[in-house]
Amino acid sequence: MNLGLLHRCEVAIYFSVYILYIGVGLYQIYLLRDRIVSQARYGFTPGWPLLGRKRDNTNDDFANFRDYLGIYWPYFIIHLLVSSITKWKWPQLKQHGHVAVSALALLASLHWTSLSIFAAVLSSFYLAGKRRSKKVTWLLAIAWLCFMDVVKNNDWWMRQVDFAETVMVVVSFGWSVLRGCSYCLTKSSTNNLVDFLGYMLYFPSLTTGPLISYERYRTKRETNGWPHLLQSLLRCAFWWLVVQVSFHYIYVPYMTKHVEVVGWIPSVFWCYAVGYFLGQFFNTYYMITYGMGVAFAEFDGIASPSKPRCIGRVHFYSDMWKYFDEGLYEFLFKHIYVEVCRKDSSVLLKLWGTTLTFIFVYFWHGCYTFVFIWSALNCICLIAEKFYKALIDMPAYQNWMHKHLGFGGTQRFNALLATQIFIPAAFSNVYFIGGLDIGNFLMRCAYLSGVGNYLALSFCTYCFFQCSEIVAESKNRQKVKEKLTEKQL
């Protein structure tokens, strides 16, 4: 895209529509706060005395993370102390220290059944790593995912452990399977037990992520010092504080669990704001949890993935997969998609690679209806995006469009086409984050509320799309300038 193709006034309209819709949509949600509190039977707890309001306590992600930190915060401090001491005095014992910290945390907090699961997973992937067989590795991963799908619904196990431990074990288990696969499928993997355990049990990302591939783990980089670590952790604490304050006024988590409340918004057109802010809360949660993992990894000299990109400036959902969870994307791309097809592969083979990737995504996240809808819609939209990009790159298409619409008109028409892919892709994430009810509700609002409503939605989404294009183009130009400056120096 060339920013010169768009008039300044046009760009101003795009950003004005974006800001206006988000602002008015947020205000519509804010207006419902007292009515929600007065009619809610549960889901609210006494808030901070300073704010004098009840707090929405129905966001499971933040509640689970709070419980996790309440149990494991001492081990983060111990990990820092061990890292600092070994870095200073005994660098050859750094991995041993990390393994010891994780072992201490797990032994001190988990039921014997949970410990048995961890031990079995570690043992099986360590032995599979010795075989260096892709087939054995994937069969083992599928077997473990099937096992966990049964265990997490097992009444006997659920009676042995409390809810906080259940969440911790299930989430850690999912990450452990991916780490085990990464270790076994990476050619540079060693058979060193301490190296294997150091990677699999790296405590800061054991439960909260992000996924650090074994290749990244082995790539040593210059460690960041205490000031950078404290700055990163303070940034996470700031966003945590922002979210906790917003839960006193913006009751989006409660609204997604009680869809009839979304219907209280006067116009269907403003209901989409609930989906937008649901996504922003989700984005902020991973900025905090992944931000912590990245901060500790950088402190330990590990080449970690980037933190999630704000969903407010993502307009292609291939970019959502690339830049929201970079570690997971790298795993899926390297170990599934690329194993099936290459750049010069046929279209059908590429479609099969995309489909197979999302079959695994569905299986790994849990075999639930809302996960299936999310995975299927993402897959369909990404395939549609591939066809869209193939179309607009065709010389015959470009020549015809440029001749009849000009360069600026072609860019606008392409953006309008891409918007029709972006809309269902965005709503697919509502299914994943908020569940089946809110996903179905917003889908009905979008596609069954009349032509006028859909045209208004398309226009706003078109403006959002163009804003993201403009921001992306500006950042690309900045990167090019920085590279040129580096070359001159």
Coordinates of C-alpha atoms in Angstrom, one line a residue:
M1 CA 0.0 0.0 0.0
N2 CA 1.1 3.5 -0.7
L3 CA -0.1 6.2 1.7
G4 CA 0.0 8.7 -1.2
L5 CA -2.9 6.9 -2.8
L6 CA -5.2 8.2 -0.1
H7 CA -6.2 11.8 0.5
R8 CA -5.4 13.4 3.9
C9 CA -9.0 14.2 4.5
E10 CA -9.9 10.5 3.7
V11 CA -7.3 9.3 6.2
A12 CA -8.8 11.6 8.8
I13 CA -12.2 10.2 8.2
Y14 CA -11.0 6.7 8.7
F15 CA -9.4 7.4 12.0
S16 CA -12.3 9.6 13.1
V17 CA -14.8 6.7 12.4
Y18 CA -12.5 4.3 14.3
I19 CA -12.1 6.5 17.3
L20 CA -15.8 7.5 17.3
Y21 CA -17.1 4.0 17.1
I22 CA -14.8 2.7 19.9
G23 CA -15.6 5.7 22.1
V24 CA -19.4 5.6 21.6
G25 CA -19.5 1.8 21.9
L26 CA -17.5 1.9 25.2
Y27 CA -19.9 4.6 26.5
Q28 CA -22.9 2.4 25.6
I29 CA -21.4 -0.4 27.6
Y30 CA -20.6 2.0 30.5
L31 CA -24.2 3.2 30.6
L32 CA -25.4 -0.3 31.6
R33 CA -23.2 -0.6 34.6
D34 CA -25.7 0.3 37.4
R35 CA -28.6 -1.7 35.7
I36 CA -26.3 -4.8 35.5
V37 CA -25.3 -4.6 39.1
S38 CA -28.8 -4.1 40.4
Q39 CA -30.1 -7.2 38.5
A40 CA -27.1 -9.5 38.7
R41 CA -27.5 -12.4 41.2
Y42 CA -23.9 -13.4 41.1
G43 CA -20.6 -12.6 39.5
F44 CA -19.8 -9.4 41.4
T45 CA -17.7 -8.9 44.5
P46 CA -17.0 -5.9 46.6
G47 CA -14.6 -3.6 44.7
W48 CA -11.9 -1.4 45.9
P49 CA -13.1 1.0 48.6
L50 CA -11.5 3.9 46.8
L51 CA -13.7 3.4 43.8
G52 CA -16.9 2.6 45.8
R53 CA -18.3 0.1 43.2
K54 CA -18.7 -3.6 42.8
R55 CA -16.2 -5.4 40.6
D56 CA -17.0 -7.8 37.8
N57 CA -15.4 -11.1 38.8
T58 CA -16.5 -13.3 35.9
N59 CA -13.4 -13.2 33.8
D60 CA -12.0 -16.7 34.3
D61 CA -8.6 -15.9 32.7
F62 CA -7.7 -13.1 35.1
A63 CA -9.2 -15.0 38.1
N64 CA -7.1 -18.1 37.4
F65 CA -4.0 -16.0 36.8
R66 CA -4.6 -14.2 40.1
D67 CA -4.9 -17.6 41.9
Y68 CA -1.8 -18.9 40.1
L69 CA 0.3 -15.9 41.2
G70 CA -1.1 -16.2 44.8
I71 CA 0.4 -19.7 45.0
Y72 CA 3.6 -19.5 42.9
W73 CA 4.9 -15.9 43.4
P74 CA 7.7 -17.1 45.8
Y75 CA 9.1 -19.4 43.2
F76 CA 9.4 -16.5 40.7
I77 CA 11.6 -14.8 43.3
I78 CA 13.6 -17.9 44.0
H79 CA 14.1 -18.4 40.2
L80 CA 15.5 -14.8 40.0
L81 CA 17.8 -15.4 42.9
V82 CA 19.1 -18.7 41.5
S83 CA 19.6 -17.2 38.0
S84 CA 21.5 -14.2 39.4
I85 CA 23.7 -16.3 41.6
T86 CA 24.6 -18.9 39.0
K87 CA 25.1 -16.2 36.3
W88 CA 27.6 -14.5 38.7
K89 CA 29.4 -17.4 40.3
W90 CA 28.6 -20.7 38.6
P91 CA 27.2 -20.3 35.0
Q92 CA 27.7 -24.0 34.3
L93 CA 25.0 -24.7 37.0
K94 CA 22.4 -22.4 35.6
Q95 CA 20.2 -25.1 34.1
H96 CA 20.6 -27.3 37.2
G97 CA 19.3 -24.4 39.3
H98 CA 16.3 -23.8 37.0
V99 CA 15.3 -27.4 37.1
A100 CA 15.6 -27.4 40.9
V101 CA 13.4 -24.3 41.2
S102 CA 10.6 -25.9 39.1
A103 CA 10.9 -29.3 40.8
L104 CA 10.6 -27.5 44.2
A105 CA 7.5 -25.6 43.0
L106 CA 5.8 -28.6 41.7
L107 CA 6.6 -30.9 44.6
A108 CA 5.5 -28.4 47.1
S109 CA 2.2 -27.6 45.5
L110 CA 0.8 -30.5 43.5
H111 CA -1.1 -33.7 44.4
W112 CA 0.7 -36.9 43.7
T113 CA -1.6 -37.6 40.7
S114 CA -0.6 -34.4 39.1
L115 CA 3.1 -35.0 39.7
S116 CA 2.7 -38.5 38.2
I117 CA 1.3 -36.9 35.0
F118 CA 4.2 -34.5 34.7
A119 CA 6.7 -37.2 35.4
A120 CA 5.1 -39.5 32.7
V121 CA 5.1 -36.7 30.1
L122 CA 8.7 -35.8 30.7
S123 CA 9.9 -39.4 30.7
S124 CA 8.0 -40.2 27.5
F125 CA 9.3 -37.2 25.5
Y126 CA 12.8 -37.7 26.7
L127 CA 12.8 -41.3 25.5
A128 CA 11.0 -40.2 22.2
G129 CA 13.8 -37.7 21.7
K130 CA 16.4 -40.5 21.7
R131 CA 14.4 -42.2 18.8
R132 CA 14.4 -39.0 16.7
S133 CA 11.3 -40.2 14.9
K134 CA 8.7 -37.7 13.7
K135 CA 6.1 -40.5 13.6
V136 CA 6.7 -41.6 17.2
T137 CA 6.7 -38.0 18.4
W138 CA 3.4 -37.1 16.8
L139 CA 1.8 -40.4 17.9
L140 CA 3.0 -39.7 21.5
A141 CA 1.6 -36.1 21.3
I142 CA -1.8 -37.2 20.1
A143 CA -1.9 -40.0 22.7
W144 CA -1.2 -37.5 25.5
L145 CA -3.8 -35.0 24.3
C146 CA -6.4 -37.8 24.2
F147 CA -5.3 -38.8 27.7
M148 CA -5.7 -35.3 29.1
D149 CA -9.0 -34.8 27.4
V150 CA -10.2 -37.8 29.4
V151 CA -8.5 -36.9 32.7
K152 CA -9.7 -33.3 32.9
N153 CA -13.3 -34.6 32.8
N154 CA -12.6 -37.4 35.3
D155 CA -14.6 -37.1 38.5
W156 CA -12.2 -39.0 40.6
W157 CA -9.2 -36.8 39.7
M158 CA -11.3 -33.7 40.1
R159 CA -12.1 -34.7 43.7
Q160 CA -8.4 -35.2 44.4
V161 CA -7.3 -31.7 43.4
D162 CA -8.7 -28.2 43.8
F163 CA -9.8 -26.0 40.9
A164 CA -6.6 -23.9 40.9
E165 CA -4.5 -27.0 40.5
T166 CA -6.7 -28.4 37.8
V167 CA -6.3 -25.3 35.7
M168 CA -2.6 -25.1 36.4
V169 CA -2.0 -28.8 35.4
V170 CA -4.2 -28.7 32.3
V171 CA -2.7 -25.5 30.9
S172 CA 0.9 -26.6 31.8
F173 CA 0.2 -30.0 30.3
G174 CA -0.8 -28.4 26.9
W175 CA 2.4 -26.3 26.8
S176 CA 4.5 -29.3 27.9
V177 CA 3.2 -31.4 24.9
L178 CA 4.3 -28.7 22.5
R179 CA 7.7 -28.2 24.2
G180 CA 8.2 -32.0 24.1
C181 CA 7.4 -32.0 20.4
S182 CA 9.7 -29.1 19.8
Y183 CA 12.5 -30.9 21.5
C184 CA 12.0 -34.2 19.7
L185 CA 11.6 -32.6 16.3
T186 CA 14.6 -30.2 16.4
K187 CA 17.7 -31.7 14.9
S188 CA 20.0 -29.8 17.2
S189 CA 18.4 -31.5 20.3
T190 CA 20.8 -33.3 22.6
N191 CA 20.3 -36.3 24.8
N192 CA 21.5 -34.4 27.8
L193 CA 19.0 -34.9 30.6
V194 CA 19.7 -31.6 32.4
D195 CA 19.4 -29.7 29.1
F196 CA 16.0 -31.5 28.4
L197 CA 14.6 -30.8 31.9
G198 CA 15.9 -27.2 31.9
Y199 CA 13.9 -26.6 28.7
M200 CA 10.8 -28.5 29.6
L201 CA 10.6 -27.2 33.1
Y202 CA 11.7 -23.6 32.6
F203 CA 9.5 -22.1 35.3
P204 CA 8.6 -18.6 34.1
S205 CA 6.9 -20.0 31.0
L206 CA 5.9 -23.4 32.4
T207 CA 2.2 -22.4 32.8
T208 CA 1.7 -18.9 31.6
G209 CA 3.7 -19.2 28.3
P210 CA 4.7 -18.1 25.8
L211 CA 5.9 -21.2 24.0
I212 CA 9.6 -21.0 23.5
S213 CA 10.9 -23.4 20.9
Y214 CA 13.8 -25.6 21.7
E215 CA 15.7 -23.9 18.9
R216 CA 15.2 -20.5 20.6
Y217 CA 16.0 -22.0 24.0
R218 CA 19.4 -23.2 22.7
T219 CA 20.1 -19.8 21.0
K220 CA 21.9 -17.9 23.7
R221 CA 21.8 -14.1 23.6
E222 CA 23.0 -11.3 25.7
T223 CA 21.1 -11.2 29.0
N224 CA 19.1 -8.1 30.0
G225 CA 19.9 -6.7 33.4
W226 CA 17.7 -6.0 36.4
P227 CA 16.6 -2.5 35.2
H228 CA 15.1 -4.0 32.0
L229 CA 13.4 -6.8 34.0
L230 CA 11.9 -4.5 36.5
Q231 CA 10.7 -2.1 33.8
S232 CA 9.0 -5.1 32.0
L233 CA 7.4 -6.4 35.2
L234 CA 6.2 -2.9 36.1
R235 CA 4.6 -2.6 32.6
C236 CA 2.7 -5.9 33.3
A237 CA 1.7 -4.6 36.7
F238 CA 0.4 -1.4 35.1
W239 CA -1.8 -3.2 32.6
W240 CA -3.0 -5.5 35.4
L241 CA -4.0 -2.4 37.4
V242 CA -5.8 -0.9 34.3
V243 CA -7.8 -4.1 33.8
Q244 CA -8.8 -4.3 37.5
V245 CA -10.0 -0.7 37.5
S246 CA -12.0 -1.2 34.3
F247 CA -13.7 -4.3 35.9
H248 CA -15.4 -1.8 38.3
Y249 CA -17.0 0.1 35.4
I250 CA -16.9 -2.0 32.2
Y251 CA -18.8 -5.3 32.7
V252 CA -17.9 -7.0 29.4
P253 CA -17.0 -10.3 31.0
Y254 CA -20.4 -10.5 32.7
M255 CA -22.2 -9.5 29.5
T256 CA -20.5 -12.3 27.5
K257 CA -21.8 -14.9 30.0
H258 CA -25.3 -13.3 30.1
V259 CA -26.0 -12.5 26.4
E260 CA -29.5 -11.0 27.2
V261 CA -27.6 -8.1 28.8
V262 CA -25.9 -7.3 25.5
G263 CA -29.5 -6.9 24.1
W264 CA -30.0 -4.0 26.5
I265 CA -27.8 -1.9 24.2
P266 CA -30.2 0.4 22.3
S267 CA -29.0 -0.5 18.8
V268 CA -27.6 -3.7 17.3
F269 CA -24.9 -1.5 15.6
W270 CA -23.3 -0.8 19.0
C271 CA -23.4 -4.4 20.2
Y272 CA -20.3 -5.2 18.2
A273 CA -18.3 -3.0 20.7
V274 CA -18.8 -5.8 23.2
G275 CA -16.9 -8.2 20.9
Y276 CA -14.2 -5.6 20.4
F277 CA -13.6 -5.0 24.1
L278 CA -13.8 -8.7 24.8
G279 CA -10.9 -9.0 22.4
Q280 CA -9.0 -6.2 24.1
F281 CA -9.3 -7.8 27.5
F282 CA -8.1 -11.0 26.0
N283 CA -5.2 -9.2 24.4
T284 CA -4.3 -7.5 27.6
Y285 CA -4.3 -10.7 29.5
Y286 CA -1.7 -12.2 27.2
M287 CA 0.3 -9.0 27.2
I288 CA 0.6 -9.5 31.0
T289 CA 1.2 -13.2 31.1
Y290 CA 3.4 -13.5 28.1
G291 CA 5.1 -10.3 29.0
M292 CA 6.2 -11.8 32.3
G293 CA 7.5 -14.9 30.6
V294 CA 9.4 -12.9 28.0
A295 CA 10.8 -10.6 30.7
F296 CA 12.3 -13.5 32.7
A297 CA 13.5 -15.3 29.5
E298 CA 15.3 -12.1 28.4
F299 CA 16.8 -11.8 31.8
D300 CA 18.1 -15.4 31.5
G301 CA 19.6 -14.8 28.1
I302 CA 16.9 -16.9 26.2
A303 CA 15.8 -15.7 22.7
S304 CA 12.1 -15.5 23.5
P305 CA 9.2 -14.7 21.0
S306 CA 7.9 -11.2 20.8
K307 CA 5.0 -10.1 23.0
P308 CA 1.5 -10.1 21.4
R309 CA 0.7 -7.3 18.9
C310 CA -2.4 -5.2 19.8
I311 CA -5.4 -6.7 18.0
G312 CA -6.6 -3.1 17.3
R313 CA -4.1 -2.8 14.4
V314 CA -4.4 -6.3 12.9
H315 CA -6.4 -6.4 9.7
F316 CA -5.3 -9.7 8.1
Y317 CA -5.9 -12.8 10.3
S318 CA -2.7 -14.4 9.0
D319 CA -1.0 -11.5 10.8
M320 CA -3.1 -12.3 13.9
W321 CA -1.6 -15.8 13.9
K322 CA 1.9 -14.5 13.2
Y323 CA 2.1 -11.7 15.7
F324 CA -0.3 -12.4 18.5
D325 CA 1.3 -15.7 19.6
E326 CA 4.6 -15.8 17.8
G327 CA 5.8 -18.9 19.6
L328 CA 2.7 -21.0 18.8
Y329 CA 2.8 -19.7 15.2
E330 CA 6.4 -20.8 14.8
F331 CA 5.6 -24.3 16.1
L332 CA 2.6 -24.7 13.8
F333 CA 4.3 -23.3 10.8
K334 CA 7.6 -25.2 11.2
H335 CA 6.4 -28.6 12.4
I336 CA 3.0 -29.0 10.6
Y337 CA 2.5 -26.6 7.7
V338 CA 6.0 -26.7 6.2
E339 CA 6.1 -30.5 6.6
V340 CA 3.1 -30.7 4.3
C341 CA 3.9 -28.0 1.7
R342 CA 6.4 -25.4 0.5
K343 CA 6.2 -22.0 -1.2
D344 CA 6.2 -23.6 -4.6
S345 CA 3.6 -26.3 -3.7
S346 CA 0.3 -26.6 -5.4
V347 CA -2.7 -24.7 -4.2
L348 CA -4.4 -27.9 -3.1
L349 CA -1.4 -29.0 -1.0
K350 CA -1.3 -25.6 0.6
L351 CA -5.0 -25.8 1.5
W352 CA -4.4 -29.2 3.0
G353 CA -1.5 -27.8 5.0
T354 CA -3.7 -25.0 6.4
T355 CA -6.5 -27.4 7.2
L356 CA -4.2 -29.9 8.9
T357 CA -2.7 -27.1 11.0
F358 CA -6.2 -26.1 12.2
I359 CA -7.2 -29.7 12.9
F360 CA -4.3 -29.8 15.4
V361 CA -5.2 -26.3 16.8
Y362 CA -8.7 -27.6 17.5
F363 CA -7.4 -30.8 19.0
W364 CA -4.8 -29.1 21.2
H365 CA -7.2 -26.4 22.6
G366 CA -9.8 -29.0 23.5
C367 CA -12.6 -30.7 21.6
Y368 CA -15.4 -28.2 22.4
T369 CA -18.1 -26.9 20.1
F370 CA -17.0 -23.2 20.4
V371 CA -13.3 -24.2 19.7
F372 CA -14.4 -26.1 16.6
I373 CA -16.4 -23.1 15.3
W374 CA -13.4 -20.8 16.0
S375 CA -10.9 -23.2 14.4
A376 CA -13.2 -23.8 11.3
L377 CA -13.9 -20.1 10.8
N378 CA -10.3 -19.2 11.2
C379 CA -9.3 -21.9 8.7
I380 CA -11.9 -20.8 6.1
C381 CA -11.0 -17.2 6.5
L382 CA -7.3 -17.8 6.1
I383 CA -7.9 -19.9 3.0
A384 CA -10.1 -17.1 1.6
E385 CA -7.3 -14.6 2.5
K386 CA -4.9 -16.8 0.4
F387 CA -7.2 -16.6 -2.6
Y388 CA -7.7 -12.8 -2.1
K389 CA -3.9 -12.2 -2.0
A390 CA -3.4 -14.4 -5.0
L391 CA -6.1 -12.5 -6.9
I392 CA -4.8 -9.0 -6.1
D393 CA -1.2 -10.1 -7.1
M394 CA -2.3 -11.3 -10.5
P395 CA -0.9 -8.9 -13.2
A396 CA -4.1 -9.2 -15.3
Y397 CA -6.3 -8.2 -12.3
Q398 CA -4.0 -5.3 -11.4
N399 CA -3.8 -4.0 -15.0
W400 CA -7.6 -4.1 -15.4
M401 CA -8.3 -2.5 -12.0
H402 CA -5.7 0.2 -12.5
K403 CA -7.1 1.0 -15.9
H404 CA -10.7 1.4 -14.7
L405 CA -10.4 2.5 -11.1
G406 CA -6.9 4.0 -10.9
F407 CA -4.3 3.1 -8.2
G408 CA -6.2 4.7 -5.4
G409 CA -9.5 3.2 -6.4
T410 CA -7.9 -0.2 -6.7
Q411 CA -6.5 0.0 -3.1
R412 CA -9.9 1.0 -1.8
F413 CA -11.7 -1.8 -3.7
N414 CA -9.2 -4.3 -2.4
A415 CA -9.7 -3.1 1.1
L416 CA -13.4 -3.4 0.7
L417 CA -13.0 -7.0 -0.4
A418 CA -10.7 -7.9 2.4
T419 CA -13.2 -6.4 4.9
Q420 CA -15.7 -9.1 4.0
I421 CA -13.1 -11.7 5.1
F422 CA -12.1 -9.7 8.2
I423 CA -15.7 -9.5 9.6
P424 CA -16.3 -13.3 10.1
A425 CA -12.7 -13.8 11.1
A426 CA -13.1 -11.2 13.9
F427 CA -16.3 -12.8 15.1
S428 CA -14.7 -16.2 15.1
N429 CA -12.4 -15.0 17.9
V430 CA -15.5 -14.0 19.9
Y431 CA -16.5 -17.7 20.0
F432 CA -13.1 -18.6 21.3
I433 CA -12.8 -15.9 23.9
G434 CA -16.4 -15.6 25.1
G435 CA -18.1 -18.9 24.1
L436 CA -20.9 -20.1 22.0
D437 CA -23.7 -17.8 23.2
I438 CA -22.0 -14.5 22.6
G439 CA -20.5 -15.7 19.4
N440 CA -23.9 -16.8 18.0
F441 CA -25.5 -13.5 19.2
L442 CA -23.0 -11.3 17.5
M443 CA -23.1 -13.4 14.3
R444 CA -26.9 -13.0 14.2
C445 CA -26.5 -9.3 14.8
A446 CA -24.1 -9.0 11.8
Y447 CA -25.8 -11.2 9.2
L448 CA -29.5 -11.3 10.2
S449 CA -30.3 -7.7 11.2
G450 CA -30.9 -6.2 7.8
V451 CA -29.0 -4.8 4.9
G452 CA -28.6 -1.4 6.5
N453 CA -27.0 -2.8 9.6
Y454 CA -24.6 -4.8 7.6
L455 CA -23.6 -1.9 5.3
A456 CA -22.9 0.2 8.5
L457 CA -20.8 -2.6 9.9
S458 CA -18.9 -3.0 6.6
F459 CA -18.2 0.7 6.5
C460 CA -16.9 0.9 10.0
T461 CA -14.8 -2.3 9.5
Y462 CA -13.5 -0.9 6.2
C463 CA -12.3 2.2 8.1
F464 CA -10.7 0.0 10.8
F465 CA -9.0 -2.0 8.0
Q466 CA -7.6 1.2 6.3
C467 CA -6.4 2.5 9.7
S468 CA -4.5 -0.7 10.3
E469 CA -3.0 -0.6 6.7
I470 CA -1.9 3.0 7.3
V471 CA -0.2 2.1 10.6
A472 CA 1.4 -0.9 9.1
E473 CA 2.8 1.1 6.2
S474 CA 4.1 3.8 8.5
K475 CA 6.0 1.2 10.6
N476 CA 7.4 -0.5 7.6
R477 CA 8.7 2.9 6.3
Q478 CA 10.3 3.5 9.7
K479 CA 12.0 0.1 9.6
V480 CA 13.4 0.9 6.2
K481 CA 14.7 4.2 7.3
E482 CA 16.4 2.6 10.3
K483 CA 18.1 0.0 8.1
L484 CA 19.3 2.7 5.8
T485 CA 20.7 4.7 8.7
E486 CA 22.5 1.6 10.0
K487 CA 24.1 1.0 6.6
Q488 CA 25.3 4.6 6.4
L489 CA 26.9 4.3 9.8

